[in-house]
C-alpha positions as CSV (number, residue, x, y, z in Angstrom):
1,X,0.0,0.0,0.2
2,X,1.3,3.7,-0.7
3,X,0.5,5.7,2.2
4,X,1.1,9.4,2.4
5,X,0.8,11.6,5.7
6,X,0.2,15.1,5.2
7,X,1.5,16.8,8.4
8,X,4.7,15.8,10.4
9,X,3.5,16.0,13.9
10,X,2.9,13.4,16.4
11,X,-0.2,12.2,14.6
12,X,1.5,11.9,11.1
13,X,5.0,10.7,12.4
14,X,3.5,7.9,14.8
15,X,1.1,6.5,12.2
16,X,3.9,6.2,9.8
17,X,6.0,4.4,12.4
18,X,3.2,2.0,12.9
19,X,2.1,1.6,9.4
20,X,5.9,0.3,8.5
21,X,6.0,-1.8,11.7
22,X,2.8,-3.6,10.7
23,X,3.5,-4.0,6.8
24,X,7.5,-2.9,6.0
25,X,6.5,-3.2,2.3
26,X,4.1,-0.4,2.7
27,X,5.5,3.0,0.7
28,X,5.1,5.5,3.3
29,X,5.6,9.2,3.0
30,X,5.3,12.0,5.5
31,X,4.9,15.7,4.0
32,X,5.5,18.5,6.5
33,X,5.1,22.4,5.3
34,X,7.8,23.5,8.0
35,X,11.4,23.0,7.1
36,X,13.0,20.2,8.9
37,X,13.5,21.3,12.7
38,X,10.9,24.0,12.9
39,X,7.8,23.6,15.0
40,X,5.7,25.9,16.9
41,X,4.8,25.2,20.5
42,X,6.8,24.2,23.5
43,X,6.4,21.3,25.8
44,X,3.4,18.8,25.6
45,X,2.1,16.9,28.4
46,X,0.6,13.4,28.9
47,X,-0.1,10.4,31.2
48,X,0.7,6.8,32.0
49,X,-2.3,5.6,30.0
50,X,-0.6,6.9,26.6
51,X,2.8,5.4,27.9
52,X,1.0,2.2,28.1
53,X,-0.3,2.4,24.8
54,X,3.2,3.6,23.4
55,X,5.1,0.5,24.9
56,X,2.4,-1.9,23.6
57,X,2.5,-0.7,20.1
58,X,6.2,0.4,19.7
59,X,8.6,-0.3,22.5
60,X,11.6,1.3,20.8
61,X,10.4,4.7,20.3
62,X,8.3,4.4,23.5
63,X,11.4,3.9,25.7
64,X,13.0,7.1,24.1
65,X,10.0,9.1,24.8
66,X,9.7,7.8,28.4
67,X,13.7,8.4,29.2
68,X,13.2,12.1,27.6
69,X,10.3,13.0,29.6
70,X,10.2,15.1,32.5
71,X,8.0,14.1,35.3
72,X,6.0,16.0,38.0
73,X,3.9,14.8,40.8
74,X,1.4,17.2,41.9
75,X,-0.2,20.6,40.6
76,X,0.6,23.8,42.3
77,X,-2.0,26.6,42.7
78,X,-1.1,30.1,43.2
79,X,-3.4,33.1,43.4
80,X,-3.3,36.7,44.1
81,X,-4.5,37.1,47.8
82,X,-4.5,33.5,48.6
83,X,-2.1,31.0,50.3
84,X,-0.2,28.4,47.9
85,X,-2.2,25.0,47.7
86,X,-1.5,22.0,45.9
87,X,-3.8,19.3,43.9
88,X,-3.0,15.6,43.5
89,X,-2.0,14.3,40.3
90,X,1.0,13.5,38.3
91,X,2.1,13.4,34.8
92,X,4.9,13.6,32.2
93,X,5.9,16.6,30.0
94,X,8.3,16.6,26.8
95,X,9.5,19.2,24.5
96,X,7.3,19.2,21.3
97,X,10.7,19.3,19.3
98,X,12.5,16.5,21.2
99,X,9.2,14.5,20.7
100,X,8.9,15.0,16.8
101,X,12.8,14.4,16.7
102,X,12.3,10.8,18.2
103,X,9.5,9.9,15.9
104,X,11.4,11.2,12.9
105,X,14.2,9.2,13.6
106,X,12.2,6.2,14.4
107,X,10.1,6.7,11.2
108,X,13.2,7.1,9.0
109,X,15.0,4.1,10.5
110,X,12.0,1.9,9.4
111,X,12.3,3.1,5.5
112,X,9.7,6.0,5.9
113,X,10.3,8.8,3.4
114,X,10.1,12.1,5.3
115,X,9.7,15.3,3.3
116,X,10.1,18.8,4.7
117,X,8.9,22.1,3.2
118,X,6.2,20.5,1.3
119,X,2.5,21.3,0.7
120,X,-0.6,19.4,-0.4
121,X,0.5,19.9,-4.1
122,X,3.2,17.7,-3.5
123,X,1.3,14.5,-2.6
124,X,2.5,11.5,-4.6
125,X,0.1,9.1,-6.0
126,X,-1.3,7.1,-2.9
127,X,-3.7,4.3,-1.8
128,X,-4.5,6.1,1.4
129,X,-3.8,9.8,2.6
130,X,-3.6,10.8,5.9
131,X,-4.7,14.4,6.9
132,X,-2.7,15.0,9.9
133,X,-2.1,18.8,9.3
134,X,-3.7,20.3,12.4
135,X,-6.8,22.1,13.4
136,X,-6.6,24.4,10.4
137,X,-6.3,21.4,8.1
138,X,-5.6,22.6,4.7
139,X,-6.4,19.0,3.0
140,X,-9.6,18.9,5.0
141,X,-10.6,22.5,3.9
142,X,-10.5,21.3,0.2
143,X,-13.8,19.3,1.2
144,X,-14.9,20.9,4.4
145,X,-18.7,20.4,3.1
146,X,-18.2,17.0,2.6
147,X,-16.6,16.2,6.1
148,X,-19.1,18.6,7.9
149,X,-16.7,20.6,9.5
150,X,-17.7,22.9,12.4
151,X,-15.2,25.1,14.2
152,X,-16.7,26.9,17.4
153,X,-14.5,29.7,18.9
154,X,-13.8,29.6,22.5
155,X,-14.4,32.6,24.5
156,X,-11.1,33.6,26.2
157,X,-7.9,34.8,24.7
158,X,-4.5,32.8,25.1
159,X,-1.1,32.7,24.1
160,X,1.5,29.8,24.1
161,X,4.9,30.9,25.4
162,X,8.0,29.2,26.8
163,X,10.4,30.7,29.5
164,X,14.0,29.5,30.8
165,X,12.5,29.5,34.3
166,X,12.0,26.0,35.2
167,X,8.9,25.5,37.4
168,X,9.0,22.8,40.0
169,X,5.9,21.0,38.8
170,X,2.8,21.8,37.0
171,X,1.7,25.1,38.3
172,X,-1.4,27.3,37.6
173,X,-0.9,31.1,38.6
174,X,-3.8,33.7,38.7
175,X,-2.9,37.3,38.9
176,X,-5.5,40.0,39.3
177,X,-4.7,43.3,37.4
178,X,-6.8,46.4,37.3
179,X,-8.3,45.2,34.0
180,X,-9.3,42.0,35.6
181,X,-7.8,38.3,36.2
182,X,-5.3,36.8,33.9
183,X,-3.6,33.6,34.6
184,X,-1.0,30.9,33.2
185,X,-0.6,27.0,32.9
186,X,3.0,26.2,33.2
187,X,4.9,23.2,33.3
188,X,8.7,22.4,33.1
189,X,9.6,20.0,29.9
190,X,13.4,19.6,30.1
191,X,15.9,21.0,32.6
192,X,16.2,24.4,31.0
193,X,12.7,25.3,29.9
194,X,9.1,25.6,30.7
195,X,5.7,26.0,28.6
196,X,3.9,29.0,29.8
197,X,0.4,29.3,28.4
198,X,-1.3,32.7,29.5
199,X,-5.0,32.9,29.3
200,X,-7.7,35.9,30.2
201,X,-11.2,37.1,29.2
202,X,-11.3,39.2,26.1
203,X,-12.0,42.2,28.6
204,X,-9.0,41.6,30.4
205,X,-6.9,41.3,27.1
206,X,-7.9,44.4,25.6
207,X,-8.1,46.1,29.2
208,X,-4.2,45.2,29.7
209,X,-3.6,46.4,25.8
210,X,-2.5,43.4,24.8
211,X,-4.7,43.7,21.9
212,X,-2.6,46.7,20.6
213,X,0.8,45.2,21.3
214,X,3.4,43.4,19.0
215,X,4.7,40.1,20.2
216,X,7.9,41.7,21.8
217,X,5.9,44.4,23.9
218,X,3.2,42.0,24.8
219,X,5.7,39.2,26.4
220,X,7.5,42.4,28.3
221,X,4.0,43.5,29.6
222,X,3.0,39.6,30.8
223,X,6.8,39.5,32.3
224,X,5.9,42.3,34.5
225,X,2.6,40.9,35.6
226,X,3.9,37.7,36.2
227,X,7.3,38.9,37.7
228,X,6.7,37.3,40.9
229,X,6.6,33.8,39.3
230,X,9.5,34.3,36.7
231,X,12.1,34.9,39.0
232,X,13.4,37.5,36.4
233,X,13.4,35.3,33.3
234,X,12.1,36.2,30.3
235,X,8.9,35.0,28.4
236,X,9.6,34.2,24.7
237,X,6.8,34.1,22.0
238,X,7.8,31.9,18.9
239,X,6.2,34.5,16.6
240,X,8.0,37.7,17.5
241,X,10.7,36.9,14.6
242,X,8.0,37.3,12.1
243,X,6.3,40.1,13.6
244,X,3.0,38.6,14.5
245,X,1.6,37.6,17.8
246,X,0.6,34.3,19.5
247,X,-2.6,35.4,20.8
248,X,-5.4,33.1,19.5
249,X,-9.0,31.9,20.6
250,X,-9.2,28.3,21.0
251,X,-11.0,26.5,18.1
252,X,-13.1,23.5,19.1
253,X,-13.2,21.3,15.6
254,X,-15.4,18.7,15.2
255,X,-16.3,16.8,11.6
256,X,-19.8,14.6,10.9
257,X,-17.4,12.5,8.7
258,X,-13.7,11.6,8.8
259,X,-13.1,10.2,5.6
260,X,-13.6,10.7,1.9
261,X,-12.6,8.2,-0.6
262,X,-8.8,7.6,0.1
263,X,-8.6,10.7,2.4
264,X,-8.9,10.2,6.2
265,X,-8.6,12.7,9.2
266,X,-6.5,12.3,12.1
267,X,-5.7,14.4,15.0
268,X,-6.5,18.0,15.5
269,X,-7.6,17.7,11.7
270,X,-10.6,15.4,13.0
271,X,-11.1,16.9,16.7
272,X,-9.7,19.6,19.2
273,X,-9.7,19.3,22.8
274,X,-9.3,22.0,24.9
275,X,-5.5,22.8,26.1
276,X,-6.6,22.6,29.8
277,X,-6.8,19.2,30.0
278,X,-3.6,18.6,28.1
279,X,-4.8,15.6,25.9
280,X,-4.1,17.0,22.6
281,X,-0.9,15.0,21.9
282,X,-2.3,11.8,23.6
283,X,-5.3,11.8,21.3
284,X,-3.5,12.1,18.2
285,X,-1.2,9.5,18.9
286,X,-4.1,7.1,20.0
287,X,-5.7,8.2,16.7
288,X,-2.8,6.7,14.7
289,X,-2.9,3.5,16.8
290,X,-6.5,3.0,16.2
291,X,-6.1,3.5,12.3
292,X,-3.0,1.2,12.1
293,X,-4.9,-1.4,13.7
294,X,-8.1,-0.9,11.3
295,X,-5.6,-1.1,8.4
296,X,-3.8,-4.3,10.0
297,X,-7.0,-6.2,10.1
298,X,-7.1,-6.4,6.3
299,X,-10.1,-6.0,3.8
300,X,-11.3,-3.1,1.8
301,X,-10.2,0.4,2.5
302,X,-13.6,1.9,3.2
303,X,-14.9,-0.4,6.2
304,X,-11.5,-0.2,7.8
305,X,-11.6,3.7,7.8
306,X,-15.4,3.3,9.1
307,X,-13.9,1.1,11.9
308,X,-11.2,3.6,12.9
309,X,-13.8,6.3,13.1
310,X,-16.2,4.5,15.3
311,X,-13.7,3.1,17.6
312,X,-12.1,6.9,18.2
313,X,-15.7,8.7,18.3
314,X,-16.4,6.5,21.2
315,X,-13.0,6.8,22.9
316,X,-13.2,10.7,22.7
317,X,-16.7,11.4,23.6
318,X,-16.1,11.4,27.4
319,X,-12.7,13.7,26.9
320,X,-14.6,16.0,24.9
321,X,-17.3,16.6,27.4
322,X,-14.7,17.1,30.1
323,X,-12.6,19.3,27.7
324,X,-15.6,21.5,27.1
325,X,-16.4,21.7,30.6
326,X,-12.8,22.7,31.6
327,X,-12.9,25.6,29.1
328,X,-16.2,27.0,30.1
329,X,-15.0,26.9,33.9
330,X,-11.9,29.1,32.8
331,X,-14.3,31.3,30.8
332,X,-16.2,31.9,34.1
333,X,-13.1,32.0,36.3
334,X,-13.8,35.3,37.8
335,X,-16.8,34.0,39.3
336,X,-14.7,31.8,41.5
337,X,-12.2,34.3,42.3
338,X,-13.6,35.2,45.8
339,X,-13.6,31.7,47.1
340,X,-10.8,30.9,49.8
341,X,-7.7,29.2,48.6
342,X,-8.6,25.7,49.4
343,X,-11.9,25.9,48.0
344,X,-10.8,27.8,45.0
345,X,-8.2,25.1,43.9
346,X,-10.7,22.6,44.5
347,X,-13.1,24.3,42.2
348,X,-10.3,24.3,39.7
349,X,-9.8,20.5,40.1
350,X,-13.3,19.7,40.0
351,X,-14.4,21.9,37.0
352,X,-15.9,18.9,35.4
353,X,-18.2,18.9,38.5
354,X,-17.7,15.0,38.8
355,X,-16.1,14.4,42.2
356,X,-17.6,12.8,45.1
357,X,-17.4,14.4,48.5
358,X,-14.6,12.4,49.7
359,X,-12.3,13.9,47.5
360,X,-12.8,17.5,48.7
361,X,-11.8,16.0,52.3
362,X,-8.8,14.6,50.8
363,X,-7.9,18.0,49.1
364,X,-8.1,19.7,52.3
365,X,-6.3,17.0,54.4
366,X,-3.4,17.1,52.0
367,X,-2.6,20.8,52.2
368,X,-0.7,19.8,55.4
369,X,2.9,18.5,54.5
370,X,3.0,15.2,56.1
371,X,-0.4,13.8,54.5
372,X,0.4,15.5,51.5
373,X,4.1,14.0,51.4
374,X,2.3,10.5,51.8
375,X,0.1,11.0,49.1
376,X,3.0,12.1,46.7
377,X,4.6,9.1,48.0
378,X,1.5,6.5,47.2
379,X,1.1,7.9,43.8
380,X,4.7,7.5,42.9
381,X,4.4,3.6,44.0
382,X,1.4,3.4,41.8
383,X,3.2,5.0,39.1
384,X,6.3,2.6,39.5
385,X,3.9,-0.6,39.7
386,X,2.3,0.3,36.5
387,X,5.7,0.9,34.8
388,X,6.8,-2.5,35.7
389,X,4.0,-4.2,33.4
390,X,5.4,-2.4,30.4
391,X,7.2,-4.6,27.7
392,X,10.8,-4.5,28.3
393,X,10.8,-1.9,31.4
394,X,12.9,-2.4,34.5
395,X,12.3,0.9,36.1
396,X,14.0,2.0,39.3
397,X,12.5,1.9,43.0
398,X,9.6,4.5,43.5
399,X,11.8,6.8,45.7
400,X,14.6,7.3,42.7
401,X,11.6,7.5,40.1
402,X,10.2,10.3,42.6
403,X,13.5,12.6,42.6
404,X,12.2,16.5,42.6
405,X,12.3,18.2,39.7
406,X,14.8,21.2,39.1
407,X,14.3,24.0,41.6
408,X,12.2,27.0,40.7
409,X,9.6,29.1,41.2
């Protein structure tokens, strides 16, 4: 089979890897519009369920991803006028550039033809074309009526920045300004850099003058607002060099159909989930797994694509509901600002509205040092036990795996 993946992000590259593993004779090509080594975005986050899947499908790239990832073992919540509180939870973060480098190298080692600085006019004759070219998919746009594409814009403004300030763990920070509340979602993804996503309502955005500032001036304004969290470090906008600005409204993309003849949608081209639940990369790579499975089962292409879509729609439904609830909570964030610190952070944690009463009692209890340390140890032990079940894994003991991240805010 001749397969072309349009888009060299996690979805396209990982599907190319899996397609080659399933059928070494397949002719697999990946086309990426950016030059080699150029990507927008900073770090991505994921959890143990994705690592479990990665080790199941391709232990080689899974081990490299696991080894390169930064681990964090709780969430920290900061807000003007409130004491710092903590939320239970753990996860992994990895630089997007590093993730793509690992997947590209693995794909090339298997014989995938990865081409850079290409567009859809460069698509070779193919039996299957995978549109993995993002939320603004050019390939999908050629027949958006057939796919039944719907794009709903979120209410808040946000911008995806980086900083050399290394946060200790995943951190939410809320600052009250004369124009209203503005906040960040930050996490480390290597020993020298953190992702720093800033979000606010449109009224606050314009009230702070961010609608009128270029990238450099906008970063300077945000550095001033979040100075207490950045320890004197800069904020960096990738788009500054091009003279643009990275402020956006989140686009909630859905499609009534995911395939059109031999073209199939994958990742953000098929669906998007709000960044506040950190599942975009995970869902894109799990799409790749499902499509690879559907094709490996054999048979005609049309039913295979239908099977892929049905499986992924069922898996996506609860996460899409959670993502919508999460984005709506942040749009209403000023309504919660008057809550005491512990109740505020719990409202942030329970923004889907699904937690039982005991979760609040646990949350209150673990704001104290000893219970919090015990919970972090228990979560670390759980992570270690889960990792031992993965193919070819011999993890270190929980205490070593729970070593602290680089110090910082």
